[in-house]
Short mmCIF file of C-alpha atoms and ligand atoms in Angstrom, two decimals:
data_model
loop_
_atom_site.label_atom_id
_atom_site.label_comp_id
_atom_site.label_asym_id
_atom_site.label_seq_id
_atom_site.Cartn_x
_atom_site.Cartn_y
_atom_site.Cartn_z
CA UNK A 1 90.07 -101.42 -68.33
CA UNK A 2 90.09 -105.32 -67.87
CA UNK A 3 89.93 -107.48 -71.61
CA UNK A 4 87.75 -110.42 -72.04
CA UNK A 5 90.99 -112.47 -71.04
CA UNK A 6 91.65 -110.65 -67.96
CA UNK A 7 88.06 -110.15 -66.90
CA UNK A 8 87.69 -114.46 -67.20
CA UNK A 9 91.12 -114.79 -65.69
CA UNK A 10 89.79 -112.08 -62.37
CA UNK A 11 86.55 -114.30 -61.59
CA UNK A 12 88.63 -117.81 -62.49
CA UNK A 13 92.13 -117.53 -60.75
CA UNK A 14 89.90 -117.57 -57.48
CA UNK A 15 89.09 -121.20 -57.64
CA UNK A 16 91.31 -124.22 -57.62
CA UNK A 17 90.35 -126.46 -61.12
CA UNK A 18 90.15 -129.95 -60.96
CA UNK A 19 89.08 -132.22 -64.59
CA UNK A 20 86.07 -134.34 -64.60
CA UNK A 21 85.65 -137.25 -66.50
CA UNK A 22 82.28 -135.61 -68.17
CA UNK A 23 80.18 -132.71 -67.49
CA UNK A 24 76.35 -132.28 -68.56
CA UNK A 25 74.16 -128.64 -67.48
CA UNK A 26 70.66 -127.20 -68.50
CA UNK A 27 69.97 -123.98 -68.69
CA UNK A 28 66.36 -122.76 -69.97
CA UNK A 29 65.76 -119.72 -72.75
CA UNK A 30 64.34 -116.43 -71.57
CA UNK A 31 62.44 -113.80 -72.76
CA UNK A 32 63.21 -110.08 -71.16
CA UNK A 33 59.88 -108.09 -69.33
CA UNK A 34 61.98 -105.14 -69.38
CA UNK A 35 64.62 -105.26 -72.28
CA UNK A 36 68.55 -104.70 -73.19
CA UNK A 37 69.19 -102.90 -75.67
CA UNK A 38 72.67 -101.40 -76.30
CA UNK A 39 76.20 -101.96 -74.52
CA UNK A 40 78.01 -99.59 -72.70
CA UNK A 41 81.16 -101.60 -73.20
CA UNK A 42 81.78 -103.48 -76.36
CA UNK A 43 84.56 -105.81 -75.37
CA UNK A 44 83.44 -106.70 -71.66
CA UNK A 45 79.57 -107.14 -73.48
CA UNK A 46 78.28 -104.70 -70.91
CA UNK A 47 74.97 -102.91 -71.06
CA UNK A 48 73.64 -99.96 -71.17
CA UNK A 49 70.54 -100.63 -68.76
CA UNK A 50 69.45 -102.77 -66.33
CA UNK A 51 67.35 -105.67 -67.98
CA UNK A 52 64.15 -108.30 -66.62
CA UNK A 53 63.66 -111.52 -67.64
CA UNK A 54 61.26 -114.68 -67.01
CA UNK A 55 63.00 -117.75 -67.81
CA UNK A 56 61.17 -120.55 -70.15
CA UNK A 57 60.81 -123.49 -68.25
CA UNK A 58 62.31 -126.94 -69.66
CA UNK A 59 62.89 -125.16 -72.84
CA UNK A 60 65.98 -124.44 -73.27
CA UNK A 61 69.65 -126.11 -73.85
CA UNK A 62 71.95 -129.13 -72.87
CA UNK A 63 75.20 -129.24 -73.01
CA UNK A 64 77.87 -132.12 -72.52
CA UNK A 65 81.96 -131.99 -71.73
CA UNK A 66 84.17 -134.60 -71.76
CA UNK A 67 87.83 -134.96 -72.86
CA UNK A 68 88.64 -136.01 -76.72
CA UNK A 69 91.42 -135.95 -78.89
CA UNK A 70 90.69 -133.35 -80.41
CA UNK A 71 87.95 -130.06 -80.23
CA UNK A 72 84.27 -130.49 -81.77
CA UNK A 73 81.42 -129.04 -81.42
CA UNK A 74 78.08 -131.02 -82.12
CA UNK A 75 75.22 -129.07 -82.27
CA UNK A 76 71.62 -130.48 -82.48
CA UNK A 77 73.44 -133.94 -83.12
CA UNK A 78 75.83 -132.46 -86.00
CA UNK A 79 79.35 -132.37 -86.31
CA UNK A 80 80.24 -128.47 -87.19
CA UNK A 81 83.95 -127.44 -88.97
CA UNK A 82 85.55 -125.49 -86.27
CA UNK A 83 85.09 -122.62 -88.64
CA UNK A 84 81.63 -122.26 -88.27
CA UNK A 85 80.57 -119.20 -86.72
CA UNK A 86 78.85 -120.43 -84.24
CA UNK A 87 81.42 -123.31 -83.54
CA UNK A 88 84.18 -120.72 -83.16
CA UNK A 89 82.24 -119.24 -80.82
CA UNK A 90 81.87 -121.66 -78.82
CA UNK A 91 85.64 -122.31 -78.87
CA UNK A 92 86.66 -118.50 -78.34
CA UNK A 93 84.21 -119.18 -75.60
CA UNK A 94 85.61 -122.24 -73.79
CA UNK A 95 89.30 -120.28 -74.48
CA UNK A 96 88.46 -118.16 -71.85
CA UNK A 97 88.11 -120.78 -69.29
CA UNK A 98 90.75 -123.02 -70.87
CA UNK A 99 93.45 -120.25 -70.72
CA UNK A 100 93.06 -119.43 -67.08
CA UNK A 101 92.50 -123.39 -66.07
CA UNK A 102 95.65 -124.36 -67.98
CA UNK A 103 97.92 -122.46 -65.45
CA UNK A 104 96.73 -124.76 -62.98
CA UNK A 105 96.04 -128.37 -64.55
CA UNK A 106 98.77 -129.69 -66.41
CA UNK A 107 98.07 -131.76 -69.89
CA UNK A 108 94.58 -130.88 -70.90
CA UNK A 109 92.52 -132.78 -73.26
CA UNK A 110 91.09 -131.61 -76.04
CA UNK A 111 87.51 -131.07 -75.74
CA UNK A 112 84.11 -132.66 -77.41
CA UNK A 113 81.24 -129.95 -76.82
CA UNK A 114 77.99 -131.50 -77.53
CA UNK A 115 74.83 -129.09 -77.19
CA UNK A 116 71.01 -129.72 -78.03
CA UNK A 117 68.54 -126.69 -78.00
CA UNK A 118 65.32 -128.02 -77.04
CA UNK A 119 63.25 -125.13 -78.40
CA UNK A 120 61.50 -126.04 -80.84
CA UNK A 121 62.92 -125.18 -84.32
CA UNK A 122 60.82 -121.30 -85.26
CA UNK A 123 59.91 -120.56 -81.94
CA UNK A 124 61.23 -117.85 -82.04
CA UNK A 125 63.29 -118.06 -79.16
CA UNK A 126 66.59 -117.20 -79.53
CA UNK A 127 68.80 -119.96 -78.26
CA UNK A 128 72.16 -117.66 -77.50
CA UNK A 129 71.05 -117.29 -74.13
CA UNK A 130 70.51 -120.60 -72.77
CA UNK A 131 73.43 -122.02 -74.92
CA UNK A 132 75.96 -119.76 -73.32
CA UNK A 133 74.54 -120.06 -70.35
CA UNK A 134 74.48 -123.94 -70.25
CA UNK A 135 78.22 -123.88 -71.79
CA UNK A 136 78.88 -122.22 -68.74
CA UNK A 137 77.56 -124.15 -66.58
CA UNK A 138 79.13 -127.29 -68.02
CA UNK A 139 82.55 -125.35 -68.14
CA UNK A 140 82.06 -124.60 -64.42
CA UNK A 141 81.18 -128.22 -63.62
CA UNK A 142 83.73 -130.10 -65.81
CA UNK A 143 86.57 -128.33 -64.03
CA UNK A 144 85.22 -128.64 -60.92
CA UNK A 145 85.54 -124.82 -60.10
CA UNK A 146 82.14 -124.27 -58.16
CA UNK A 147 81.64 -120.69 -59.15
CA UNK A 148 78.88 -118.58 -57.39
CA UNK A 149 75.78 -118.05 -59.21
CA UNK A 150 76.62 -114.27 -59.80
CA UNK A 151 80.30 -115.44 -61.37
CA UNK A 152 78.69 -117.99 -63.53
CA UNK A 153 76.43 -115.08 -64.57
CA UNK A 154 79.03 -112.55 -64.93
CA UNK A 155 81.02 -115.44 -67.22
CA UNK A 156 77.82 -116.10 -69.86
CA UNK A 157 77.84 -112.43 -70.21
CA UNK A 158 80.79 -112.92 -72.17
CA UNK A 159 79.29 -115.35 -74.84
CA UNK A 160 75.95 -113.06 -75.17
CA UNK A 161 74.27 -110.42 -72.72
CA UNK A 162 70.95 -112.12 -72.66
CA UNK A 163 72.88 -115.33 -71.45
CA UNK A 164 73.47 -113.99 -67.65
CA UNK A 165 70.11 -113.97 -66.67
CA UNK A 166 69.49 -117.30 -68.39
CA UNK A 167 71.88 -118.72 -65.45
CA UNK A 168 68.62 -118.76 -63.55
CA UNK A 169 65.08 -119.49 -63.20
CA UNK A 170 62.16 -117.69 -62.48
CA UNK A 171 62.34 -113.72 -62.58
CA UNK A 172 65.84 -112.58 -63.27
CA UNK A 173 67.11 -108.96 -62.99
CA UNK A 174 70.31 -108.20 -65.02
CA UNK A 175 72.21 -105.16 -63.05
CA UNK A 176 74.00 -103.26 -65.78
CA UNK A 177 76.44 -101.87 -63.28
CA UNK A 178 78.71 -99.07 -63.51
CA UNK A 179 82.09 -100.56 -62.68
CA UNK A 180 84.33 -100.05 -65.81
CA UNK A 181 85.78 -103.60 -65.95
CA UNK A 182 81.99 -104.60 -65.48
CA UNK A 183 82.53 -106.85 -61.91
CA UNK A 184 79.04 -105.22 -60.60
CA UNK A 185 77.45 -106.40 -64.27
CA UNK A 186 75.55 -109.46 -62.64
CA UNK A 187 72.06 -111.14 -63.03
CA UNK A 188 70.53 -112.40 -59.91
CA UNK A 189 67.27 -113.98 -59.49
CA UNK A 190 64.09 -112.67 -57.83
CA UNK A 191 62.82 -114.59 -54.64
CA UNK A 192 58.92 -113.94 -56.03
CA UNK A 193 56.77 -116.71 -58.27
CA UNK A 194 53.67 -115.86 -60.19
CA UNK A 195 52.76 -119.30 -61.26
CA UNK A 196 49.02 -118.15 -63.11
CA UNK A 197 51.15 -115.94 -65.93
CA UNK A 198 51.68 -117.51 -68.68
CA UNK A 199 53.32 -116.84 -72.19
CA UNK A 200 52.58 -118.01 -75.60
CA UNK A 201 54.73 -118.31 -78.53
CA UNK A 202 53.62 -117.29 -82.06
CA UNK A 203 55.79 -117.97 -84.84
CA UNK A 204 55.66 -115.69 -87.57
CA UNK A 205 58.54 -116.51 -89.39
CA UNK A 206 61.31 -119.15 -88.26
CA UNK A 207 64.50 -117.30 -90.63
CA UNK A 208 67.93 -115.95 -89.26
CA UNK A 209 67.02 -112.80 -88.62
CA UNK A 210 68.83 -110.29 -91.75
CA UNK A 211 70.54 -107.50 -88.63
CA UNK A 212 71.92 -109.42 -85.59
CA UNK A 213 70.75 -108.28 -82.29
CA UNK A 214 74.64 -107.15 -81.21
CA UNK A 215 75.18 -105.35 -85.10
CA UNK A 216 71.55 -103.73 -84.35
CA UNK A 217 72.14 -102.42 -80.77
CA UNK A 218 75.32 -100.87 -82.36
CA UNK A 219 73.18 -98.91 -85.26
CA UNK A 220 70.61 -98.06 -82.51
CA UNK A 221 73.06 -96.58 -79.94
CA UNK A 222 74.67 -94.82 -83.04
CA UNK A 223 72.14 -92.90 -84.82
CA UNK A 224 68.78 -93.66 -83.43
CA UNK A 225 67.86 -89.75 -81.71
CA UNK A 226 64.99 -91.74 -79.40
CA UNK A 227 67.93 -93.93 -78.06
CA UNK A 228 68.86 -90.93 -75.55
CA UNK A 229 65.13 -91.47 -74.18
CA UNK A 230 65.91 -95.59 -73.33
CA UNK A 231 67.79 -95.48 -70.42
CA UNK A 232 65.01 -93.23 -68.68
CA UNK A 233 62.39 -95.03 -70.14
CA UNK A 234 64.11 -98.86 -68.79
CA UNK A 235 64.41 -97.19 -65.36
CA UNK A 236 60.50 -95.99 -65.08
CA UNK A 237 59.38 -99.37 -66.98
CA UNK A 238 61.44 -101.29 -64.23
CA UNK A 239 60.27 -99.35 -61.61
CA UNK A 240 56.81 -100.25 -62.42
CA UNK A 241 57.85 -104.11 -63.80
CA UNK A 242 59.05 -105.02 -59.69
CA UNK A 243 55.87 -103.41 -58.29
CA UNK A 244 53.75 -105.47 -60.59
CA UNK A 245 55.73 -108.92 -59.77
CA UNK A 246 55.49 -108.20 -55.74
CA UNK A 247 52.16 -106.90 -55.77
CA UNK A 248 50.86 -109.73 -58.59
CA UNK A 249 49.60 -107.07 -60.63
CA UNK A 250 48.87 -108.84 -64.10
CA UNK A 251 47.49 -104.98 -65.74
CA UNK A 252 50.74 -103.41 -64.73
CA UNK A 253 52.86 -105.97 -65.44
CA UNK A 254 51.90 -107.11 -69.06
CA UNK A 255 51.30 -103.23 -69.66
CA UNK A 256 54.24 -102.35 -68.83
CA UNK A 257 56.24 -105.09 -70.70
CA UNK A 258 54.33 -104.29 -73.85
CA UNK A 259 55.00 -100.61 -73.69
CA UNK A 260 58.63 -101.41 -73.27
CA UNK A 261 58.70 -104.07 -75.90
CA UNK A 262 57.17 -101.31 -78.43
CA UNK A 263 59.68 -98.28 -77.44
CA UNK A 264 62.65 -100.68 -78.06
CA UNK A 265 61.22 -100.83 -81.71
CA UNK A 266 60.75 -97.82 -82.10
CA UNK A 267 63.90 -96.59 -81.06
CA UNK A 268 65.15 -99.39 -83.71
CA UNK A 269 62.72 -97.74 -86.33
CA UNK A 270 64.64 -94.17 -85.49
CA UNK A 271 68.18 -95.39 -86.37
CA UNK A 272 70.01 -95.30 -89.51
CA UNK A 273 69.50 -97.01 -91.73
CA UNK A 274 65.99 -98.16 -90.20
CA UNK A 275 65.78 -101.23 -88.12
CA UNK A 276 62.30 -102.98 -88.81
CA UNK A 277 62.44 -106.24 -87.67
CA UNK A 278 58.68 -106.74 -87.83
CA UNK A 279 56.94 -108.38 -91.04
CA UNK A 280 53.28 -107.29 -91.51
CA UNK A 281 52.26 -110.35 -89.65
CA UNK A 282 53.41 -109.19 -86.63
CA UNK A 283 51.70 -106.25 -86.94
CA UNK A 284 48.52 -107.92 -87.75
CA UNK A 285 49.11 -109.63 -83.96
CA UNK A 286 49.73 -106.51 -82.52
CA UNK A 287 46.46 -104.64 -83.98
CA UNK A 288 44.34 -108.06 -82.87
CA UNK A 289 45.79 -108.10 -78.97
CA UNK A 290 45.24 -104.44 -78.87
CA UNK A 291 41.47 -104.75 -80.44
CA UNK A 292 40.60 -107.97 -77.71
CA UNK A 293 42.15 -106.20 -74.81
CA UNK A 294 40.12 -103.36 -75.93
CA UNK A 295 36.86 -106.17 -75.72
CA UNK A 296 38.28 -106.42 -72.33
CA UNK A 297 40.54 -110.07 -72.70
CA UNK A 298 43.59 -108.90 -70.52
CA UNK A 299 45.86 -109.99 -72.70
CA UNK A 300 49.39 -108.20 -73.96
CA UNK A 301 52.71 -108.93 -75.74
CA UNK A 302 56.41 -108.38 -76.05
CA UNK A 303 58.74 -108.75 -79.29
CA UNK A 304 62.37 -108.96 -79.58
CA UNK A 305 64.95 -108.59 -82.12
CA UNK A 306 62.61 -110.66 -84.35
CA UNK A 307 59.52 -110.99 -85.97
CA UNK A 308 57.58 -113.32 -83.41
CA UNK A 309 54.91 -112.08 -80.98
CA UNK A 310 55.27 -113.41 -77.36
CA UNK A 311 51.47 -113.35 -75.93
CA UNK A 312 51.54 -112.39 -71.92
CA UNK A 313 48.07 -113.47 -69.95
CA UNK A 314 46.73 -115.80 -67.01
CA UNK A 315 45.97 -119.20 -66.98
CA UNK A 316 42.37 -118.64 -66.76
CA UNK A 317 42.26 -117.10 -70.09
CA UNK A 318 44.31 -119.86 -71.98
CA UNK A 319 41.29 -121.47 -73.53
CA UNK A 320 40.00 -118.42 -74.97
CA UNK A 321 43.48 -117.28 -75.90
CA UNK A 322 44.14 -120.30 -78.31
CA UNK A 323 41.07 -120.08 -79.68
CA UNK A 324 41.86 -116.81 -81.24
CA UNK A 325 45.29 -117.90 -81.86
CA UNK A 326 45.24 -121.72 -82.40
CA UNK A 327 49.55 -121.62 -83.97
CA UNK A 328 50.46 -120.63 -80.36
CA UNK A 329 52.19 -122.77 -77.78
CA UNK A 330 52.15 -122.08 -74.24
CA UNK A 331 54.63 -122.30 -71.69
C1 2P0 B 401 66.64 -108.97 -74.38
N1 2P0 B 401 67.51 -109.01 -76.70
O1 2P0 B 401 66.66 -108.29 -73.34
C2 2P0 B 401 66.88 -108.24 -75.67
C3 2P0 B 401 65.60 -107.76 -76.29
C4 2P0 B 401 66.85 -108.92 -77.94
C5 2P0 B 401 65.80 -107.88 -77.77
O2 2P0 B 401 69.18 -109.68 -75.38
O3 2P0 B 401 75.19 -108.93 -78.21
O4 2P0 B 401 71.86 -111.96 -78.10
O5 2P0 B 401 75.07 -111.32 -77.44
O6 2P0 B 401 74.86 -109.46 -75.79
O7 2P0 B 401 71.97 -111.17 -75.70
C6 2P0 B 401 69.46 -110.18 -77.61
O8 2P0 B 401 70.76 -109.81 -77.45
O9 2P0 B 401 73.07 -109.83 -77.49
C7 2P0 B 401 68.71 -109.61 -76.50
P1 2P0 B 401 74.62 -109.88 -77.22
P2 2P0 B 401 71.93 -110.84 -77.14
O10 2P0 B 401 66.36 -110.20 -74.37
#
């Protein structure tokens, strides 16, 4: 079994490196149709099940490269100490490229790392995935390596899981793969568009969230008994999540997401101690869709590892969808 190191050093040592002077990507946040929930591998960050995403437009991260004297990280326009969590991250991160590429490029400069999230602050959103998958990006361009779509993709999945699919637009399937050193663990987008859906964003509450997504997949896959149902219940869910794209099937599809959405929380709920990462807000959104969908709005929603509601419907509806939630934005 491959480390982090090894499993970078596999997908880089096939392309020659070259420096740029400066190297600026995008990559846009996503939210998951069908979600991931649990790793099969801890150290390669592989999952469990295969995983569906949409990908959030212009929202999402920049991020800039260019030689210094020495490393920073500037997030959002601020300088962080490189002991920061999330600067260190970043570093570990850009390790992983920098060890392979110094075999082949003599005297490398320090780097300056300069990333802006453009989701709005409390959306909700989590910006790990199009951070990591920006970084990688901008890793890929500074040092001129011109890796494929599925290695840049198989690369983010080391910062964060939920970064490999943000390497794309549009409808993204993650494959979870079965390889042990995780080389089949790839995101690759779907060739289909559906541009009537839309999604709205309601923020219930904008804090750090108290159980990270990584430490609560661990507790889940540890002592939640409804966890052994997932896998089964990701494979039907997906089943029915690529019929509804191809066929344009807004019923299926939002049904389907919700229904997935919901089991991941419960199997949260199951584990030990209990994972609730609802506040009774969220409920409260949840009982409201439910009662207008039963007035016939078609209208559902997903949640992640978080306490705001994502609202799934078409574009004809919008008007009467902000009206009964005026907070929401729309992508
Ligand atoms: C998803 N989530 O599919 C699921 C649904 C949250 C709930 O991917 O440990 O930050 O870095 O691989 O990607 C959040 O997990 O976790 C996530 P790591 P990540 O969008």
């Amino acid at each position: 079994m491959l480390t982090r190191k090894e499993f970078a050093k596999q997908i880089l040592a096939n392309h020659t490196p070259s420096i740029k002077e400066k190297a600026t990507a995008f990559a846009p946040a996503n939210i998951a149709l069908v979600k991931y929930w649990g790793k099969r591998d801890k150290e390669l960050n592989l999952p469990v099940t295969d995983s569906l995403s949409i990908d959030l437009g212009n929202l999402g991260t920049e991020t800039t490269i260019e030689p210094a004297d020495k490393d920073a990280v500037i997030l959002n326009g601020t300088e962080l100490a490189l002991d920061n969590t999330f600067a260190a991250k970043v570093i570990d991160f850009v390790n992983l490229f920098r060890n392979t590429v110094n075999q082949a490029v003599a005297n490398q400069p320090a780097l300056r790392i300069t990333t802006d999230n453009n989701i709005p602050t409390g959306a909700g959103v989590a910006s790990s995935a199009s951070g990591f998958a920006a970084l990688t990006k901008a890793l890929d361009q500074f040092y001129s390596l011109g890796l494929s779509g599925r290695e840049l993709s198989l690369m983010a999945n080391l910062g964060s899981g939920s970064a490999s699919r943000s390497i794309f637009k549009g409808f993204v399937y993650r494959h979870a793969g079965t390889d042990p050193n995780g080389m089949d663990s790839y995101s690759e987008p779907l060739s289909c568009t559906w541009p009537e859906l839309k999604i709205g964003l309601i923020t219930v509450s904008a804090k750090a969230k108290r159980v990270s997504s990584r430490e609560g997949m661990e507790r889940t896959v540890a002592t939640s008994p409804l966890y052994k149902t997932w896998p089964q219940q990701v494979q039907n869910d997906m089943a029915k999540m690529l019929a509804a794209i191809k066929e344009k099937d807004f019923e299926l599809m939002g049904s389907t997401a919700e229904s997935n959405a919901l089991a991941m929380h419960e199997c949260m709920r199951a584990a030990t101690p209990p994972l609730n990462y609802f506040e009774p807000e969220t409920e409260a959104i949840i009982s409201k869709v439910q009662k207008l969908r039963r007035e016939g709005l078609p209208l559902y929603l997903t949640i992640d590892a978080g306490p705001n509601v994502k609202l799934l419907f078409q574009e004809k509806d919008t008007h009467t969808i902000k009206t009964e939630f005026p907070d929401m934005r729309v992508i």
